[in-house]
Coordinates of N, CA, C and O in Angstrom, one line a residue:
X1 N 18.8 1.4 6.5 CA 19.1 0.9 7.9 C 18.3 -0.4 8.2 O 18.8 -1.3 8.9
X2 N 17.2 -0.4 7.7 CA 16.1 -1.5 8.0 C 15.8 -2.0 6.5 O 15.5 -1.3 5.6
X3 N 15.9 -3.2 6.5 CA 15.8 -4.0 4.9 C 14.7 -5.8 5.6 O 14.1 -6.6 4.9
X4 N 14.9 -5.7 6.5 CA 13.9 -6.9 6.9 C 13.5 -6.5 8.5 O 14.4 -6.4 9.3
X5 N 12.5 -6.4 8.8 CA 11.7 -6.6 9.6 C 10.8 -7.5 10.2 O 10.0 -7.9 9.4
X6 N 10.9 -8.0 11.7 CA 9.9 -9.3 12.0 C 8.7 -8.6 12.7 O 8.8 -7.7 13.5
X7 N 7.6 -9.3 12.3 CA 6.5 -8.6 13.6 C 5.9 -9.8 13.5 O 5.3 -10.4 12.6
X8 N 6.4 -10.3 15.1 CA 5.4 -11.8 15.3 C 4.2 -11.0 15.9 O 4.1 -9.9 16.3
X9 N 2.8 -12.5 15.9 CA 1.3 -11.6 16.0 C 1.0 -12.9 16.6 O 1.3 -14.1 16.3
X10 N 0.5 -12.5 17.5 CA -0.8 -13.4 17.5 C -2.3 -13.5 17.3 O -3.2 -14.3 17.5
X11 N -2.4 -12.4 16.7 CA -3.9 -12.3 16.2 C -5.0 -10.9 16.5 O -5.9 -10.5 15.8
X12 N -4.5 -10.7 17.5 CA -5.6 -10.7 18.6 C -5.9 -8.9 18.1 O -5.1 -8.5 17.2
X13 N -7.0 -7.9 18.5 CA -7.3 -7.1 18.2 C -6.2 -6.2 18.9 O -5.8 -5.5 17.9
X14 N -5.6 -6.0 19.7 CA -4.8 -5.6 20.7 C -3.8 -4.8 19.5 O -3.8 -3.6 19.2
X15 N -2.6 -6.3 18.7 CA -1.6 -6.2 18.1 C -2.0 -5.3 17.0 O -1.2 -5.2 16.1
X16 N -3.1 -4.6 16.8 CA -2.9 -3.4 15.4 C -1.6 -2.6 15.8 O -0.6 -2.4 15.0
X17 N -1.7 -2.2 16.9 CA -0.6 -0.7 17.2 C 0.8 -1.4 16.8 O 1.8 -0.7 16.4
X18 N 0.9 -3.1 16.9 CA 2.7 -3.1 16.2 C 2.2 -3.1 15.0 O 2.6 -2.1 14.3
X19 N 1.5 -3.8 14.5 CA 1.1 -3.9 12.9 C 1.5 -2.2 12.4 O 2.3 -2.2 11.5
X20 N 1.2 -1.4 12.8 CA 0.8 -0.1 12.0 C 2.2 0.1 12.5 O 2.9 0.1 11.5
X21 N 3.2 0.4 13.8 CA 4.4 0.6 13.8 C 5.4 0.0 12.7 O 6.4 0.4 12.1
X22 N 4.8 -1.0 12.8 CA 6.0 -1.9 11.4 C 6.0 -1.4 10.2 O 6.8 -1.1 9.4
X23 N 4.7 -1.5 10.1 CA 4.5 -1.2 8.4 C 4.9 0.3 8.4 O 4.9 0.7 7.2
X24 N 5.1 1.1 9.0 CA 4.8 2.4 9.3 C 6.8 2.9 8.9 O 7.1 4.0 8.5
X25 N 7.6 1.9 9.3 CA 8.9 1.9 9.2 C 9.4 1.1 8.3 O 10.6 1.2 8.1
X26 N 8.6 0.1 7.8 CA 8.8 -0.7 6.4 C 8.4 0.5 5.5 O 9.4 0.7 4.8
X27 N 7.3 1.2 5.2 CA 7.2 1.9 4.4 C 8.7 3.0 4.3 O 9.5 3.1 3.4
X28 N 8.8 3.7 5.4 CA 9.9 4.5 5.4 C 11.1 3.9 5.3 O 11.9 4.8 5.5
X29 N 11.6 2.8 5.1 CA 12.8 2.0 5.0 C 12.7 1.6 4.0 O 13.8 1.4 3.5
X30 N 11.5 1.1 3.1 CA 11.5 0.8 2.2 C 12.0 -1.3 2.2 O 12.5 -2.1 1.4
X31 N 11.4 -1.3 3.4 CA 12.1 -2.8 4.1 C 10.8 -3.8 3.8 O 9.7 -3.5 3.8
X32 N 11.4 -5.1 3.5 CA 9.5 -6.1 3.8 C 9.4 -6.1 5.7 O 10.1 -5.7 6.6
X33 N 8.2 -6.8 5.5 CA 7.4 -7.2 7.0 C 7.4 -8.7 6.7 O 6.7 -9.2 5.8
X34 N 8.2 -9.7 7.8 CA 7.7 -10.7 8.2 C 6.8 -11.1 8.7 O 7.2 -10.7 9.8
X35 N 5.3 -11.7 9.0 CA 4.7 -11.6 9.7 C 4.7 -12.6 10.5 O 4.4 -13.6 9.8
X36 N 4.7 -12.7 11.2 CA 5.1 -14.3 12.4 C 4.2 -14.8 13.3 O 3.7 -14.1 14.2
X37 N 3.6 -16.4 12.9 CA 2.7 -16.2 14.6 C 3.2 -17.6 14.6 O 3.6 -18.2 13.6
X38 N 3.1 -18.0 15.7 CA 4.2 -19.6 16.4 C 2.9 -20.1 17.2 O 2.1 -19.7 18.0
X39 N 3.1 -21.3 16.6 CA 1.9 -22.5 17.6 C 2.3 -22.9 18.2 O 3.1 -23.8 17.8
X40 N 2.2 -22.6 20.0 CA 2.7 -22.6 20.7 C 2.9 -24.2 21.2 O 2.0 -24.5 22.0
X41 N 3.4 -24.8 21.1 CA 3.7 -26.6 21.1 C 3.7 -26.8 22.8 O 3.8 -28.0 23.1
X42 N 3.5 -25.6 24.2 CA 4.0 -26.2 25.1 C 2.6 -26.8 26.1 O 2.7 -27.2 27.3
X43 N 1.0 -26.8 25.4 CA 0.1 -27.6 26.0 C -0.1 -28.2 25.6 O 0.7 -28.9 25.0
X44 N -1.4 -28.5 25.8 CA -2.7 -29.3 24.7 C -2.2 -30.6 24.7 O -1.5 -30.8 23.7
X45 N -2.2 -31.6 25.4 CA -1.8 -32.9 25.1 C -2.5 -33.7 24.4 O -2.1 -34.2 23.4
X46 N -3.7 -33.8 25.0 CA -4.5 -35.0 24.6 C -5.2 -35.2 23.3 O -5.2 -36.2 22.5
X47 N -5.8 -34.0 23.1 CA -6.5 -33.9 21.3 C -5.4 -32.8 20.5 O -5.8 -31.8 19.9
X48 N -4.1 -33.1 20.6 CA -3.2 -32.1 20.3 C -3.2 -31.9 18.7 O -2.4 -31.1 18.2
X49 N -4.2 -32.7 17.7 CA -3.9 -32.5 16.2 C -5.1 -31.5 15.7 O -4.9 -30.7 14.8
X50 N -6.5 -31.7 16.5 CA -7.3 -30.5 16.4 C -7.0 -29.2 17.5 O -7.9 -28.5 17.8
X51 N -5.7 -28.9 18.0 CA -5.6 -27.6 18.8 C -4.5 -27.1 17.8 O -4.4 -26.0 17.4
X52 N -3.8 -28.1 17.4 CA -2.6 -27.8 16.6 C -3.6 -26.9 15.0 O -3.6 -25.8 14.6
X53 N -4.3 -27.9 14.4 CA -4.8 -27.2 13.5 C -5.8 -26.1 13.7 O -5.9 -25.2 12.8
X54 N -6.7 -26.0 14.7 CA -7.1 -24.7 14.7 C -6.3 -23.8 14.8 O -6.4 -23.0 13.9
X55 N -4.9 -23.5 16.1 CA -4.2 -22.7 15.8 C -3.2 -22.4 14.6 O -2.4 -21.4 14.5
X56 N -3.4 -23.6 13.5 CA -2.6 -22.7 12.7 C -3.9 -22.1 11.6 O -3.6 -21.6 10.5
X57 N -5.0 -22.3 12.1 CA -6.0 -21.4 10.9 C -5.6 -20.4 11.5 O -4.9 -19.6 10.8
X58 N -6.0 -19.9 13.3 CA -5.7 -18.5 13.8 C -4.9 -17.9 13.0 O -5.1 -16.8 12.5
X59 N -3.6 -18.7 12.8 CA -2.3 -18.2 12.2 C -2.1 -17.9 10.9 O -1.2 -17.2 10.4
X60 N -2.9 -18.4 10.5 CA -2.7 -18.0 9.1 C -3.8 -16.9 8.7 O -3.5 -16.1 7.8
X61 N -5.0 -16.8 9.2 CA -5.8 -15.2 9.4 C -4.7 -14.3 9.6 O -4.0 -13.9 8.7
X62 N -4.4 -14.1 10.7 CA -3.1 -13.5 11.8 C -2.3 -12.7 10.7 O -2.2 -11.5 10.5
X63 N -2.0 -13.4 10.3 CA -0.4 -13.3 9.4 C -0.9 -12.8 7.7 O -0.2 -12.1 6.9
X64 N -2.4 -13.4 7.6 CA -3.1 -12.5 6.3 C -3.5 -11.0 6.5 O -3.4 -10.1 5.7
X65 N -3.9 -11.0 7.7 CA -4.8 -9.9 8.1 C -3.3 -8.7 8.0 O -3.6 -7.5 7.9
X66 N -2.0 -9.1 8.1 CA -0.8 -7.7 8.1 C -0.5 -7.8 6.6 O 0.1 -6.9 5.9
X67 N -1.0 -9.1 6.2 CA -0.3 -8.9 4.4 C -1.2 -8.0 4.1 O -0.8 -7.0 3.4
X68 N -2.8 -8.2 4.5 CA -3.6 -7.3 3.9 C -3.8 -5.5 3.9 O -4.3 -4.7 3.2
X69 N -3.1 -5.4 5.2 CA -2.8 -3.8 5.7 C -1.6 -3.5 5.0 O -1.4 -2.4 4.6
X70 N -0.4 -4.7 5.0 CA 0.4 -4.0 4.2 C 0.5 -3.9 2.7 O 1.3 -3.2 2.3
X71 N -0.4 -4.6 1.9 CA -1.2 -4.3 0.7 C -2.0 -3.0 0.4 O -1.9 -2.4 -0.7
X72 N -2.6 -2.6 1.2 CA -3.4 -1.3 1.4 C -2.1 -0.1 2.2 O -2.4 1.0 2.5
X73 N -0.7 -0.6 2.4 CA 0.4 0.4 2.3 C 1.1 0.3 1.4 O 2.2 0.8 1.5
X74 N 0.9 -0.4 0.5 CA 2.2 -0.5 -0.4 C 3.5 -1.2 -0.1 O 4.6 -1.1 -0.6
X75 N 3.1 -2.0 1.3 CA 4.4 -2.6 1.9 C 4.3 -3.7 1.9 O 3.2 -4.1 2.2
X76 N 5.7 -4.8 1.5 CA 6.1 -6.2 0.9 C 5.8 -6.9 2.7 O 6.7 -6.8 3.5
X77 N 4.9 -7.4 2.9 CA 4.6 -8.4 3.6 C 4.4 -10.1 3.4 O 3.5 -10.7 2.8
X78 N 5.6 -10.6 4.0 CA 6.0 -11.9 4.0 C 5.7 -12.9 4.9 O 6.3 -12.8 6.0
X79 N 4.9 -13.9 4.8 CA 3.5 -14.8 5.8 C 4.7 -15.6 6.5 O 5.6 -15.6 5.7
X80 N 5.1 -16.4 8.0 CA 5.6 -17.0 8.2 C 4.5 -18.1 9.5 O 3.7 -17.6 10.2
X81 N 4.7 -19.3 9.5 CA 4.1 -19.7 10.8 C 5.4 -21.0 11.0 O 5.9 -21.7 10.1
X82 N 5.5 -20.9 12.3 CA 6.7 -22.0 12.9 C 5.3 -22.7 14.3 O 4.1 -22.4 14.5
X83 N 6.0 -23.4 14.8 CA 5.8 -24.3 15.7 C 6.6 -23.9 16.9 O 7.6 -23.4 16.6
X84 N 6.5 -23.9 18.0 CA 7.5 -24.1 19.3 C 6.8 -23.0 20.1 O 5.7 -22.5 20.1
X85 N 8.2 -23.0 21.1 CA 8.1 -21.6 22.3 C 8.0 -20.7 21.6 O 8.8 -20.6 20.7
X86 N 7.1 -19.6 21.6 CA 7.0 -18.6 21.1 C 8.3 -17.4 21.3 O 8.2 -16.4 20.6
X87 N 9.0 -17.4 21.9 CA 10.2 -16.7 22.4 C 11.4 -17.1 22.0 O 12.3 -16.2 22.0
X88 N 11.7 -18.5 21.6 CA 12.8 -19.0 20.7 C 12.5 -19.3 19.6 O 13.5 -19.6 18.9
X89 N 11.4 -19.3 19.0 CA 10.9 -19.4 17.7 C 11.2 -17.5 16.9 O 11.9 -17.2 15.9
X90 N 10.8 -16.9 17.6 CA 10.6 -15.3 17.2 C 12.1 -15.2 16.7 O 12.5 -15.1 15.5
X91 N 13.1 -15.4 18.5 CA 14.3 -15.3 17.8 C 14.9 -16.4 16.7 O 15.5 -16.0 15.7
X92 N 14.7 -17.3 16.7 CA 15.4 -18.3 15.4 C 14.6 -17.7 14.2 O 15.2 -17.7 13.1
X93 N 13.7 -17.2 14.2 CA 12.8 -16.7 13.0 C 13.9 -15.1 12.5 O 14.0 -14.7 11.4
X94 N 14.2 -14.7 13.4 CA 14.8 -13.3 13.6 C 16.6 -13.8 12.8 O 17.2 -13.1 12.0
X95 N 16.8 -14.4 13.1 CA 17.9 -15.3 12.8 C 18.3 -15.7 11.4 O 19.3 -15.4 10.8
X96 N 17.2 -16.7 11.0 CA 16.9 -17.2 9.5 C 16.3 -15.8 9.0 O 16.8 -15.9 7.8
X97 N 15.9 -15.0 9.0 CA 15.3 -14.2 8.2 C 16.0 -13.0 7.8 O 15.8 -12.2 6.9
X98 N 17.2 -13.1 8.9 CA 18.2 -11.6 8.4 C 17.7 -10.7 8.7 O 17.7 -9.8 7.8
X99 N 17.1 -10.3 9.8 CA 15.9 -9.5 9.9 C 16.9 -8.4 10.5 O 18.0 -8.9 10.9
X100 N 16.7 -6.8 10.6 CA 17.5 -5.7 11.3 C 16.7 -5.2 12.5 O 17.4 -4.6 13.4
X101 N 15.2 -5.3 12.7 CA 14.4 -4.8 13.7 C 13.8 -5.6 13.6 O 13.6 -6.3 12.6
X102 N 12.9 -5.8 15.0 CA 11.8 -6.5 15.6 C 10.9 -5.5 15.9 O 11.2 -4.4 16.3
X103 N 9.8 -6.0 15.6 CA 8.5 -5.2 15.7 C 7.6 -5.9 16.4 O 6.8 -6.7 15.7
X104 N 7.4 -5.9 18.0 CA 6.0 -6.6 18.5 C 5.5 -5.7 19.8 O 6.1 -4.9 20.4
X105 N 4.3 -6.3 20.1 CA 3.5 -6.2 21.2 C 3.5 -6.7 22.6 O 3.7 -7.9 22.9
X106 N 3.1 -5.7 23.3 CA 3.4 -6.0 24.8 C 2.6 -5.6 25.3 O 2.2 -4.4 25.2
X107 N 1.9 -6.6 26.3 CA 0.9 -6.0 27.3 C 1.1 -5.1 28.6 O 0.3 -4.3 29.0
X108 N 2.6 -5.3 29.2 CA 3.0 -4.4 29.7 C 2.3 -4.4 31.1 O 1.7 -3.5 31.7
X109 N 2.5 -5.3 31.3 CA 2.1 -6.5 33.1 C 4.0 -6.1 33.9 O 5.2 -6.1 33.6
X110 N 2.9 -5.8 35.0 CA 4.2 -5.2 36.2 C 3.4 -6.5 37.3 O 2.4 -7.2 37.4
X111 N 4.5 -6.2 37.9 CA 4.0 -6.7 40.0 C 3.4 -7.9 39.9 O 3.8 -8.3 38.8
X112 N 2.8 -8.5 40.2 CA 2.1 -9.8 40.6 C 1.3 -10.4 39.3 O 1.1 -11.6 39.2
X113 N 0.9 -9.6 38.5 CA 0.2 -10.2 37.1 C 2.0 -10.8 36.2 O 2.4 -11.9 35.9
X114 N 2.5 -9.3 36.2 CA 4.1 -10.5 35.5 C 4.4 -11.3 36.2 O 5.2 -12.0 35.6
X115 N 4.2 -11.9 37.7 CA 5.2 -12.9 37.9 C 3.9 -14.3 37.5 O 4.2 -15.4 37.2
X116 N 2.7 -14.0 37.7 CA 1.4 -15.0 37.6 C 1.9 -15.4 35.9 O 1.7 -16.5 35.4
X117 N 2.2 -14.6 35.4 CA 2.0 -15.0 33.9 C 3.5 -15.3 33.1 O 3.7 -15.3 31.9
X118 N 4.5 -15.7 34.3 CA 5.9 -16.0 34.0 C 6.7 -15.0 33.1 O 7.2 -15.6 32.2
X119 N 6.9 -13.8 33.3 CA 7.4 -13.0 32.4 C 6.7 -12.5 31.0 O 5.6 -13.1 30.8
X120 N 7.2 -11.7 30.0 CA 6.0 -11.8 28.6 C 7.5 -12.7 27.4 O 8.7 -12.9 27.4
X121 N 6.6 -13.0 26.7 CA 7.0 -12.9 25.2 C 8.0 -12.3 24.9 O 9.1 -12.7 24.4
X122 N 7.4 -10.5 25.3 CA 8.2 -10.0 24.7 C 9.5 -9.5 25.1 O 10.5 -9.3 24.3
X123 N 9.5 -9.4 26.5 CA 10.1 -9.1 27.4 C 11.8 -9.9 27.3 O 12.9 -9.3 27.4
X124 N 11.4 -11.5 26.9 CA 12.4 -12.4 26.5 C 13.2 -12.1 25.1 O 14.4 -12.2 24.8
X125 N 12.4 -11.8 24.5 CA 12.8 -11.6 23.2 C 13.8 -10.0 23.2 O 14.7 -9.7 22.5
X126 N 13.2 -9.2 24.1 CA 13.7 -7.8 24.0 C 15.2 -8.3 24.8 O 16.1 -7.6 24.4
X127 N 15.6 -9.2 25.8 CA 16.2 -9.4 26.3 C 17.9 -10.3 25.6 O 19.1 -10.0 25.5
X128 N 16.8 -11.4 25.1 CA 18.2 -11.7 24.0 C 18.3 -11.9 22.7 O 18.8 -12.9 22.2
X129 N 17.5 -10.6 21.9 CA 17.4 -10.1 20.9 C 19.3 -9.6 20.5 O 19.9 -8.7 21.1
X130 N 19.8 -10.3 19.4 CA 20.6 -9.4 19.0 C 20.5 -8.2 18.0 O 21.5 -7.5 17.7
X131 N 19.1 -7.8 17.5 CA 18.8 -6.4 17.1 C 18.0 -6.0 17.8 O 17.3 -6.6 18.6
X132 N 18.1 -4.5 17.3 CA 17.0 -3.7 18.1 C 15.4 -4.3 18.3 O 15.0 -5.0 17.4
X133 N 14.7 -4.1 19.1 CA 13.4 -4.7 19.5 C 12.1 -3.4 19.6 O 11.8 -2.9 20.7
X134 N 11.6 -3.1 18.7 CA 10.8 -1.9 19.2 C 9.4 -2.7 19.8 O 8.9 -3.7 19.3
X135 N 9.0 -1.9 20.9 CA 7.6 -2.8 21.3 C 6.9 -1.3 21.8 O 7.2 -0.1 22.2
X136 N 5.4 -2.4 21.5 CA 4.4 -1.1 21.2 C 3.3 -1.8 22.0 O 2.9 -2.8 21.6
X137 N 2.8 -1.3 23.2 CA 1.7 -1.7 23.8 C 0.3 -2.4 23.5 O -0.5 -1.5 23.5
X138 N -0.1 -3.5 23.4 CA -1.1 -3.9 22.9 C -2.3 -2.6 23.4 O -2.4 -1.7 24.3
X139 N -2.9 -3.0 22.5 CA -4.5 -1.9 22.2 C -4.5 -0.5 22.5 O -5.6 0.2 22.8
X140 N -3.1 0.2 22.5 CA -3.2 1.1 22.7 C -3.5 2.4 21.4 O -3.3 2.0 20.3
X141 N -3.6 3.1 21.4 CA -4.2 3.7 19.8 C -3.0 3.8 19.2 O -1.9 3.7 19.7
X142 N -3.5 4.1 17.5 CA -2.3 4.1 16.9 C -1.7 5.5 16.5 O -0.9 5.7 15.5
X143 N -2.2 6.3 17.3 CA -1.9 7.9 16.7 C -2.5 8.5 15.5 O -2.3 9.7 15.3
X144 N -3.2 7.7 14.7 CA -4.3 8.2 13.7 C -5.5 9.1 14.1 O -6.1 9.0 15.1
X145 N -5.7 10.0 13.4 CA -6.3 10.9 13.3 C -7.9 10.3 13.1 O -8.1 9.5 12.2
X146 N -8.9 10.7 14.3 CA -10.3 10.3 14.4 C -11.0 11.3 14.0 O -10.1 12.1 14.0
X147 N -12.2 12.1 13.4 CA -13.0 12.9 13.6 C -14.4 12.8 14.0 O -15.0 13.8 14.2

């Protein structure tokens, strides 16, 4: 059913819980993991070649750090970084990639924080996604067993 999977990242400690959902249905599908993180092109004017390249170091930690977990699952993780809006990038990435599910994170802002922060990411993407979109709450645990 699932033979390619996207999970865009941005980095952050938050996004383990999609990381671990993806890989978690890549392993049971037997599908790879894209891992996606998009430099977002819509600030930074003035010194825009050192914001541009710092954020694609972020991005490429980002995008090592799921190759590395999905190494340690036995799951085919595939590095990607694009440029643009992060919400038309995800889907054109979703698009070129043949992908069957989306796999990302959501902060899950209601009332006055979503309208301060113009809608989410993901929210767009779940919106005009033509496959299924699973989204997993940033930092919330991952169902792993603590003792």
């Amino acid at each position: 059913m699932y033979d390619e999977i996207l999970l865009p990242t941005d980095g952050s400690e938050g996004v383990q819980a999609a990381i671990d959902h993806a890989l978690y249905v890549a392993d049971l599908a037997d599908a790879t993991v894209h891992a996606l993180f998009v430099v977002d092109e819509r600030g930074a004017a003035g010194e825009w070649d050192v914001v541009v390249e710092r954020e694609e170091e972020h991005g490429e930690a980002a995008v090592d750090a799921v190759a590395t977990a999905g190494n340690e699952r036995d799951v085919a993780v595939e590095r990607h970084l694009r440029r643009g809006t992060p919400h038309e990038e995800i889907l054109d990435a979703a698009d070129a990639y043949d992908v069957d599910l989306v796999v990302m994170g959501t902060h899950g802002r209601t009332g006055i924080d979503r309208f301060v922060n113009a809608g989410s990411v993901a929210e767009r993407v779940v919106r005009h996604a033509p496959m299924p979109v699973m989204t997993a709450r940033l930092g919330e645990p991952t169902g792993e067993k603590t003792e």
